[in-house]
PDB file of C-alpha atoms in Angstrom:
ATOM      1  CA  UNK A   1     -15.328   0.063   2.783  1.00  0.00           C
ATOM      2  CA  UNK A   2     -11.848   1.413   3.363  1.00  0.00           C
ATOM      3  CA  UNK A   3     -11.334   2.950  -0.055  1.00  0.00           C
ATOM      4  CA  UNK A   4      -7.785   1.711  -0.630  1.00  0.00           C
ATOM      5  CA  UNK A   5      -7.427   0.585  -4.230  1.00  0.00           C
ATOM      6  CA  UNK A   6      -4.622  -1.141  -6.081  1.00  0.00           C
ATOM      7  CA  UNK A   7      -3.861  -1.623  -9.746  1.00  0.00           C
ATOM      8  CA  UNK A   8      -3.521  -3.779 -11.647  1.00  0.00           C
ATOM      9  CA  UNK A   9      -5.272  -6.741 -10.019  1.00  0.00           C
ATOM     10  CA  UNK A  10      -3.126  -9.283 -11.845  1.00  0.00           C
ATOM     11  CA  UNK A  11       0.129  -9.050 -13.757  1.00  0.00           C
ATOM     12  CA  UNK A  12       2.420 -11.462 -15.586  1.00  0.00           C
ATOM     13  CA  UNK A  13       6.056 -10.557 -16.204  1.00  0.00           C
ATOM     14  CA  UNK A  14       9.181 -12.386 -17.256  1.00  0.00           C
ATOM     15  CA  UNK A  15      12.403 -12.686 -15.322  1.00  0.00           C
ATOM     16  CA  UNK A  16      14.603  -9.609 -15.614  1.00  0.00           C
ATOM     17  CA  UNK A  17      11.783  -7.208 -16.392  1.00  0.00           C
ATOM     18  CA  UNK A  18      10.694  -4.273 -14.285  1.00  0.00           C
ATOM     19  CA  UNK A  19       7.238  -3.725 -12.782  1.00  0.00           C
ATOM     20  CA  UNK A  20       5.350  -0.839 -11.200  1.00  0.00           C
ATOM     21  CA  UNK A  21       2.422  -1.472  -8.905  1.00  0.00           C
ATOM     22  CA  UNK A  22       0.095   1.290  -7.829  1.00  0.00           C
ATOM     23  CA  UNK A  23      -1.913   2.067  -4.730  1.00  0.00           C
ATOM     24  CA  UNK A  24      -4.419   4.780  -4.021  1.00  0.00           C
ATOM     25  CA  UNK A  25      -4.905   5.532  -0.352  1.00  0.00           C
ATOM     26  CA  UNK A  26      -7.874   7.153   1.298  1.00  0.00           C
ATOM     27  CA  UNK A  27      -7.793  10.915   1.297  1.00  0.00           C
ATOM     28  CA  UNK A  28      -5.979  12.148   4.363  1.00  0.00           C
ATOM     29  CA  UNK A  29      -3.948   8.975   4.884  1.00  0.00           C
ATOM     30  CA  UNK A  30      -0.348  10.112   5.171  1.00  0.00           C
ATOM     31  CA  UNK A  31       1.202   6.708   5.740  1.00  0.00           C
ATOM     32  CA  UNK A  32       1.396   3.868   3.254  1.00  0.00           C
ATOM     33  CA  UNK A  33       3.059   0.500   3.702  1.00  0.00           C
ATOM     34  CA  UNK A  34       3.779  -2.202   1.146  1.00  0.00           C
ATOM     35  CA  UNK A  35       3.837  -5.929   1.806  1.00  0.00           C
ATOM     36  CA  UNK A  36       4.726  -9.046  -0.139  1.00  0.00           C
ATOM     37  CA  UNK A  37       2.659 -12.142   0.569  1.00  0.00           C
ATOM     38  CA  UNK A  38       3.896 -15.391  -0.898  1.00  0.00           C
ATOM     39  CA  UNK A  39       1.529 -18.323  -1.166  1.00  0.00           C
ATOM     40  CA  UNK A  40       0.803 -19.840   2.227  1.00  0.00           C
ATOM     41  CA  UNK A  41       2.723 -17.143   4.086  1.00  0.00           C
ATOM     42  CA  UNK A  42       1.832 -14.046   6.024  1.00  0.00           C
ATOM     43  CA  UNK A  43       2.488 -10.584   4.619  1.00  0.00           C
ATOM     44  CA  UNK A  44       6.136  -9.513   4.711  1.00  0.00           C
ATOM     45  CA  UNK A  45       6.861  -5.847   5.257  1.00  0.00           C
ATOM     46  CA  UNK A  46       8.698  -4.209   2.359  1.00  0.00           C
ATOM     47  CA  UNK A  47       8.712  -0.537   3.380  1.00  0.00           C
ATOM     48  CA  UNK A  48       6.641   2.314   4.697  1.00  0.00           C
ATOM     49  CA  UNK A  49       6.287   5.909   3.548  1.00  0.00           C
ATOM     50  CA  UNK A  50       5.122   8.846   5.611  1.00  0.00           C
ATOM     51  CA  UNK A  51       4.493  12.149   3.879  1.00  0.00           C
ATOM     52  CA  UNK A  52       6.472  11.082   0.815  1.00  0.00           C
ATOM     53  CA  UNK A  53       9.538   9.893   2.700  1.00  0.00           C
ATOM     54  CA  UNK A  54      10.551   6.340   3.482  1.00  0.00           C
ATOM     55  CA  UNK A  55      10.514   5.818   7.251  1.00  0.00           C
ATOM     56  CA  UNK A  56      10.840   2.078   7.597  1.00  0.00           C
ATOM     57  CA  UNK A  57      12.152  -0.794   5.502  1.00  0.00           C
ATOM     58  CA  UNK A  58      12.079  -4.547   5.763  1.00  0.00           C
ATOM     59  CA  UNK A  59      14.628  -7.071   4.589  1.00  0.00           C
ATOM     60  CA  UNK A  60      14.230  -6.494   0.855  1.00  0.00           C
ATOM     61  CA  UNK A  61      16.985  -5.652  -1.640  1.00  0.00           C
ATOM     62  CA  UNK A  62      17.346  -2.184  -3.182  1.00  0.00           C
ATOM     63  CA  UNK A  63      15.706  -3.329  -6.418  1.00  0.00           C
ATOM     64  CA  UNK A  64      12.462  -2.893  -4.465  1.00  0.00           C
ATOM     65  CA  UNK A  65      11.777   0.824  -4.350  1.00  0.00           C
ATOM     66  CA  UNK A  66       8.825   3.055  -3.780  1.00  0.00           C
ATOM     67  CA  UNK A  67       7.344   6.477  -4.148  1.00  0.00           C
ATOM     68  CA  UNK A  68       4.549   8.288  -2.388  1.00  0.00           C
ATOM     69  CA  UNK A  69       2.845  11.278  -3.974  1.00  0.00           C
ATOM     70  CA  UNK A  70       1.037  14.271  -2.453  1.00  0.00           C
ATOM     71  CA  UNK A  71      -2.300  13.035  -3.846  1.00  0.00           C
ATOM     72  CA  UNK A  72      -2.202   9.972  -1.518  1.00  0.00           C
ATOM     73  CA  UNK A  73      -1.159   7.599  -4.288  1.00  0.00           C
ATOM     74  CA  UNK A  74       1.977   5.487  -4.162  1.00  0.00           C
ATOM     75  CA  UNK A  75       4.021   3.094  -6.249  1.00  0.00           C
ATOM     76  CA  UNK A  76       6.052  -0.007  -5.663  1.00  0.00           C
ATOM     77  CA  UNK A  77       8.761  -0.583  -8.269  1.00  0.00           C
ATOM     78  CA  UNK A  78      10.629  -3.828  -8.633  1.00  0.00           C
ATOM     79  CA  UNK A  79      13.607  -4.059 -10.985  1.00  0.00           C
ATOM     80  CA  UNK A  80      15.296  -7.145 -12.392  1.00  0.00           C
ATOM     81  CA  UNK A  81      12.395  -9.416 -11.521  1.00  0.00           C
ATOM     82  CA  UNK A  82      13.159 -12.872 -10.192  1.00  0.00           C
ATOM     83  CA  UNK A  83      10.949 -15.934 -10.100  1.00  0.00           C
ATOM     84  CA  UNK A  84      10.680 -15.645  -6.306  1.00  0.00           C
ATOM     85  CA  UNK A  85       9.094 -12.224  -6.675  1.00  0.00           C
ATOM     86  CA  UNK A  86       5.882 -13.983  -7.657  1.00  0.00           C
ATOM     87  CA  UNK A  87       3.465 -13.087  -4.881  1.00  0.00           C
ATOM     88  CA  UNK A  88       0.510 -10.989  -3.810  1.00  0.00           C
ATOM     89  CA  UNK A  89       1.551  -7.405  -3.156  1.00  0.00           C
ATOM     90  CA  UNK A  90      -0.505  -5.494  -0.628  1.00  0.00           C
ATOM     91  CA  UNK A  91      -0.544  -1.855   0.243  1.00  0.00           C
ATOM     92  CA  UNK A  92      -1.986  -0.506   3.457  1.00  0.00           C
ATOM     93  CA  UNK A  93      -2.636   3.083   4.418  1.00  0.00           C
ATOM     94  CA  UNK A  94      -3.285   4.802   7.709  1.00  0.00           C
ATOM     95  CA  UNK A  95      -4.282   8.314   8.652  1.00  0.00           C
ATOM     96  CA  UNK A  96      -1.209   9.386  10.507  1.00  0.00           C
ATOM     97  CA  UNK A  97       2.003   8.061  11.911  1.00  0.00           C
ATOM     98  CA  UNK A  98       2.508   5.590  14.704  1.00  0.00           C
ATOM     99  CA  UNK A  99      -0.301   3.711  16.302  1.00  0.00           C
ATOM    100  CA  UNK A 100      -2.850   4.154  13.563  1.00  0.00           C
ATOM    101  CA  UNK A 101      -5.014   1.387  12.132  1.00  0.00           C
ATOM    102  CA  UNK A 102      -3.874   0.162   8.736  1.00  0.00           C
ATOM    103  CA  UNK A 103      -6.416  -0.243   5.944  1.00  0.00           C
ATOM    104  CA  UNK A 104      -5.422  -2.799   3.343  1.00  0.00           C
ATOM    105  CA  UNK A 105      -6.043  -2.814  -0.372  1.00  0.00           C
ATOM    106  CA  UNK A 106      -7.144  -5.924  -2.251  1.00  0.00           C
ATOM    107  CA  UNK A 107      -3.655  -6.610  -3.576  1.00  0.00           C
ATOM    108  CA  UNK A 108      -1.945  -7.122  -6.917  1.00  0.00           C
ATOM    109  CA  UNK A 109      -1.023 -10.670  -7.838  1.00  0.00           C
ATOM    110  CA  UNK A 110       2.273 -10.784  -9.708  1.00  0.00           C
ATOM    111  CA  UNK A 111       3.490 -13.832 -11.575  1.00  0.00           C
ATOM    112  CA  UNK A 112       7.058 -13.898 -12.835  1.00  0.00           C
ATOM    113  CA  UNK A 113       7.831 -16.478 -15.508  1.00  0.00           C
TER     114      UNK A 113
ATOM    115  CA  UNK B   1      15.456 -11.297  16.022  1.00  0.00           C
ATOM    116  CA  UNK B   2      11.825 -10.335  15.780  1.00  0.00           C
ATOM    117  CA  UNK B   3       9.491 -13.168  14.951  1.00  0.00           C
ATOM    118  CA  UNK B   4       5.809 -14.060  15.154  1.00  0.00           C
ATOM    119  CA  UNK B   5       4.828 -17.707  15.320  1.00  0.00           C
ATOM    120  CA  UNK B   6       1.394 -19.162  14.740  1.00  0.00           C
ATOM    121  CA  UNK B   7       1.838 -22.881  15.305  1.00  0.00           C
ATOM    122  CA  UNK B   8      -1.472 -23.977  13.796  1.00  0.00           C
ATOM    123  CA  UNK B   9      -1.964 -23.663  10.056  1.00  0.00           C
ATOM    124  CA  UNK B  10      -5.480 -25.096  10.272  1.00  0.00           C
ATOM    125  CA  UNK B  11      -7.968 -25.161  13.132  1.00  0.00           C
ATOM    126  CA  UNK B  12     -11.472 -26.581  13.132  1.00  0.00           C
ATOM    127  CA  UNK B  13     -14.026 -26.202  15.916  1.00  0.00           C
ATOM    128  CA  UNK B  14     -17.730 -26.845  16.202  1.00  0.00           C
ATOM    129  CA  UNK B  15     -20.185 -23.985  16.380  1.00  0.00           C
ATOM    130  CA  UNK B  16     -20.682 -22.936  19.984  1.00  0.00           C
ATOM    131  CA  UNK B  17     -17.365 -24.363  21.127  1.00  0.00           C
ATOM    132  CA  UNK B  18     -14.574 -22.191  22.508  1.00  0.00           C
ATOM    133  CA  UNK B  19     -11.783 -21.274  20.155  1.00  0.00           C
ATOM    134  CA  UNK B  20      -8.199 -20.225  20.805  1.00  0.00           C
ATOM    135  CA  UNK B  21      -5.772 -19.226  18.094  1.00  0.00           C
ATOM    136  CA  UNK B  22      -2.210 -19.230  19.316  1.00  0.00           C
ATOM    137  CA  UNK B  23       0.383 -16.573  18.705  1.00  0.00           C
ATOM    138  CA  UNK B  24       3.874 -16.344  20.170  1.00  0.00           C
ATOM    139  CA  UNK B  25       6.366 -13.611  19.492  1.00  0.00           C
ATOM    140  CA  UNK B  26      10.023 -12.857  19.885  1.00  0.00           C
ATOM    141  CA  UNK B  27      10.960  -9.225  20.437  1.00  0.00           C
ATOM    142  CA  UNK B  28      13.474  -7.521  22.680  1.00  0.00           C
ATOM    143  CA  UNK B  29      11.553  -4.283  23.170  1.00  0.00           C
ATOM    144  CA  UNK B  30       8.056  -3.406  24.277  1.00  0.00           C
ATOM    145  CA  UNK B  31       5.781  -5.104  21.720  1.00  0.00           C
ATOM    146  CA  UNK B  32       2.719  -3.757  20.019  1.00  0.00           C
ATOM    147  CA  UNK B  33       0.580  -6.677  18.876  1.00  0.00           C
ATOM    148  CA  UNK B  34      -2.349  -7.037  16.540  1.00  0.00           C
ATOM    149  CA  UNK B  35      -4.723  -9.620  15.183  1.00  0.00           C
ATOM    150  CA  UNK B  36      -5.801  -9.259  11.553  1.00  0.00           C
ATOM    151  CA  UNK B  37      -8.555 -11.269   9.872  1.00  0.00           C
ATOM    152  CA  UNK B  38      -9.299 -12.056   6.265  1.00  0.00           C
ATOM    153  CA  UNK B  39     -12.751 -13.390   5.436  1.00  0.00           C
ATOM    154  CA  UNK B  40     -13.350 -15.223   2.182  1.00  0.00           C
ATOM    155  CA  UNK B  41     -13.034 -12.898  -0.813  1.00  0.00           C
ATOM    156  CA  UNK B  42     -12.403  -9.886   1.406  1.00  0.00           C
ATOM    157  CA  UNK B  43      -9.310  -7.890   2.152  1.00  0.00           C
ATOM    158  CA  UNK B  44      -7.178  -8.117   5.234  1.00  0.00           C
ATOM    159  CA  UNK B  45      -8.599  -6.065   8.093  1.00  0.00           C
ATOM    160  CA  UNK B  46      -7.693  -5.270  11.667  1.00  0.00           C
ATOM    161  CA  UNK B  47      -9.559  -7.330  14.252  1.00  0.00           C
ATOM    162  CA  UNK B  48      -8.034  -6.016  17.434  1.00  0.00           C
ATOM    163  CA  UNK B  49      -4.864  -4.621  18.985  1.00  0.00           C
ATOM    164  CA  UNK B  50      -3.556  -5.258  22.440  1.00  0.00           C
ATOM    165  CA  UNK B  51      -3.305  -1.625  23.511  1.00  0.00           C
ATOM    166  CA  UNK B  52      -7.035  -1.143  22.980  1.00  0.00           C
ATOM    167  CA  UNK B  53      -7.967  -3.947  25.379  1.00  0.00           C
ATOM    168  CA  UNK B  54     -11.305  -4.289  23.642  1.00  0.00           C
ATOM    169  CA  UNK B  55     -13.476  -7.176  22.536  1.00  0.00           C
ATOM    170  CA  UNK B  56     -14.344  -7.262  18.860  1.00  0.00           C
ATOM    171  CA  UNK B  57     -16.976  -9.693  17.549  1.00  0.00           C
ATOM    172  CA  UNK B  58     -16.634 -11.549  20.843  1.00  0.00           C
ATOM    173  CA  UNK B  59     -12.877 -12.039  20.416  1.00  0.00           C
ATOM    174  CA  UNK B  60     -10.342 -11.022  23.032  1.00  0.00           C
ATOM    175  CA  UNK B  61      -6.583 -11.290  23.214  1.00  0.00           C
ATOM    176  CA  UNK B  62      -4.349 -10.741  26.200  1.00  0.00           C
ATOM    177  CA  UNK B  63      -0.699  -9.935  25.963  1.00  0.00           C
ATOM    178  CA  UNK B  64       1.328 -12.224  28.212  1.00  0.00           C
ATOM    179  CA  UNK B  65       4.851 -10.852  28.325  1.00  0.00           C
ATOM    180  CA  UNK B  66       6.106 -13.689  30.503  1.00  0.00           C
ATOM    181  CA  UNK B  67       5.084 -16.295  27.960  1.00  0.00           C
ATOM    182  CA  UNK B  68       5.554 -13.906  25.004  1.00  0.00           C
ATOM    183  CA  UNK B  69       2.107 -14.814  23.772  1.00  0.00           C
ATOM    184  CA  UNK B  70      -0.909 -13.008  22.385  1.00  0.00           C
ATOM    185  CA  UNK B  71      -3.489 -15.730  21.925  1.00  0.00           C
ATOM    186  CA  UNK B  72      -6.877 -14.899  20.383  1.00  0.00           C
ATOM    187  CA  UNK B  73      -9.896 -16.333  22.152  1.00  0.00           C
ATOM    188  CA  UNK B  74     -13.627 -16.535  21.772  1.00  0.00           C
ATOM    189  CA  UNK B  75     -15.887 -18.459  24.158  1.00  0.00           C
ATOM    190  CA  UNK B  76     -18.494 -19.513  21.601  1.00  0.00           C
ATOM    191  CA  UNK B  77     -17.476 -19.825  17.942  1.00  0.00           C
ATOM    192  CA  UNK B  78     -19.894 -18.835  15.196  1.00  0.00           C
ATOM    193  CA  UNK B  79     -19.940 -19.965  11.577  1.00  0.00           C
ATOM    194  CA  UNK B  80     -19.167 -16.428  10.421  1.00  0.00           C
ATOM    195  CA  UNK B  81     -15.876 -16.595  12.325  1.00  0.00           C
ATOM    196  CA  UNK B  82     -14.484 -18.919   9.671  1.00  0.00           C
ATOM    197  CA  UNK B  83     -11.601 -16.981   8.170  1.00  0.00           C
ATOM    198  CA  UNK B  84      -7.835 -16.625   8.011  1.00  0.00           C
ATOM    199  CA  UNK B  85      -6.318 -15.010  11.099  1.00  0.00           C
ATOM    200  CA  UNK B  86      -2.918 -13.369  11.244  1.00  0.00           C
ATOM    201  CA  UNK B  87      -1.054 -12.250  14.320  1.00  0.00           C
ATOM    202  CA  UNK B  88       1.254  -9.270  13.789  1.00  0.00           C
ATOM    203  CA  UNK B  89       3.854  -7.370  15.780  1.00  0.00           C
ATOM    204  CA  UNK B  90       5.028  -3.821  15.205  1.00  0.00           C
ATOM    205  CA  UNK B  91       8.649  -3.323  16.138  1.00  0.00           C
ATOM    206  CA  UNK B  92       9.303   0.281  17.078  1.00  0.00           C
ATOM    207  CA  UNK B  93      13.034  -0.384  17.379  1.00  0.00           C
ATOM    208  CA  UNK B  94      13.343  -1.329  13.697  1.00  0.00           C
ATOM    209  CA  UNK B  95      11.591   1.506  11.941  1.00  0.00           C
ATOM    210  CA  UNK B  96       8.050   0.469  12.850  1.00  0.00           C
ATOM    211  CA  UNK B  97       8.337  -2.662  10.778  1.00  0.00           C
ATOM    212  CA  UNK B  98       5.405  -5.055  10.972  1.00  0.00           C
ATOM    213  CA  UNK B  99       6.048  -8.773  11.365  1.00  0.00           C
ATOM    214  CA  UNK B 100       3.196 -11.108  10.479  1.00  0.00           C
ATOM    215  CA  UNK B 101       2.771 -14.737  11.384  1.00  0.00           C
ATOM    216  CA  UNK B 102       1.987 -17.319   8.732  1.00  0.00           C
ATOM    217  CA  UNK B 103      -1.687 -17.327   9.657  1.00  0.00           C
ATOM    218  CA  UNK B 104      -4.241 -19.796  10.991  1.00  0.00           C
ATOM    219  CA  UNK B 105      -7.208 -20.837   8.897  1.00  0.00           C
ATOM    220  CA  UNK B 106     -10.187 -21.255  11.220  1.00  0.00           C
ATOM    221  CA  UNK B 107     -13.161 -23.334  10.159  1.00  0.00           C
ATOM    222  CA  UNK B 108     -16.259 -23.375  12.327  1.00  0.00           C
ATOM    223  CA  UNK B 109     -18.292 -26.503  11.688  1.00  0.00           C
ATOM    224  CA  UNK B 110     -22.084 -26.052  11.879  1.00  0.00           C
TER     225      UNK B 110
END
């Protein structure tokens, strides 16, 4: 088992609210990436953090933001929620920088009403 | 623009038959390609990556730059291969962003 955990497992919010999703990487994993997976689609890259700094970002608006902490945990924050934000949110961690295998968490399913 | 295409949403094969899951990509640089698998009720996990040139669970994938393809193959499908398979590309020229295909659901019929 990879040891990457995410919380909560499920979440229901209303349009316009803000949400924080959490991920706990394996100890020693300096890189964390966040993905959005809509129903029937593949994961879409939101951003990646390496040693607490963002070092890659996908085509998502600024209301999607993140943080990575020294204790290998990270957060995904989404402001001003929209109905289309309803999806499974995945985090994935890897030991180092480029070329490392990603280990995925089980995901947080967000429903925006 | 970078893109990964998996033309088959669903694929069914009989046990013991060969299986090929198709993946095509669009990328201007030197691609790094991966296959990820998700078994029922499990999390997404790496199956193989093209730079490793290895066979995992009997699966292989060869990068064909001329055809911009990275098809996943196995000569004899097993029931435990039934899963969702995603092809992914890492684009080093856009901040190491990963691009995933929409996935192919493979069912191996006993």
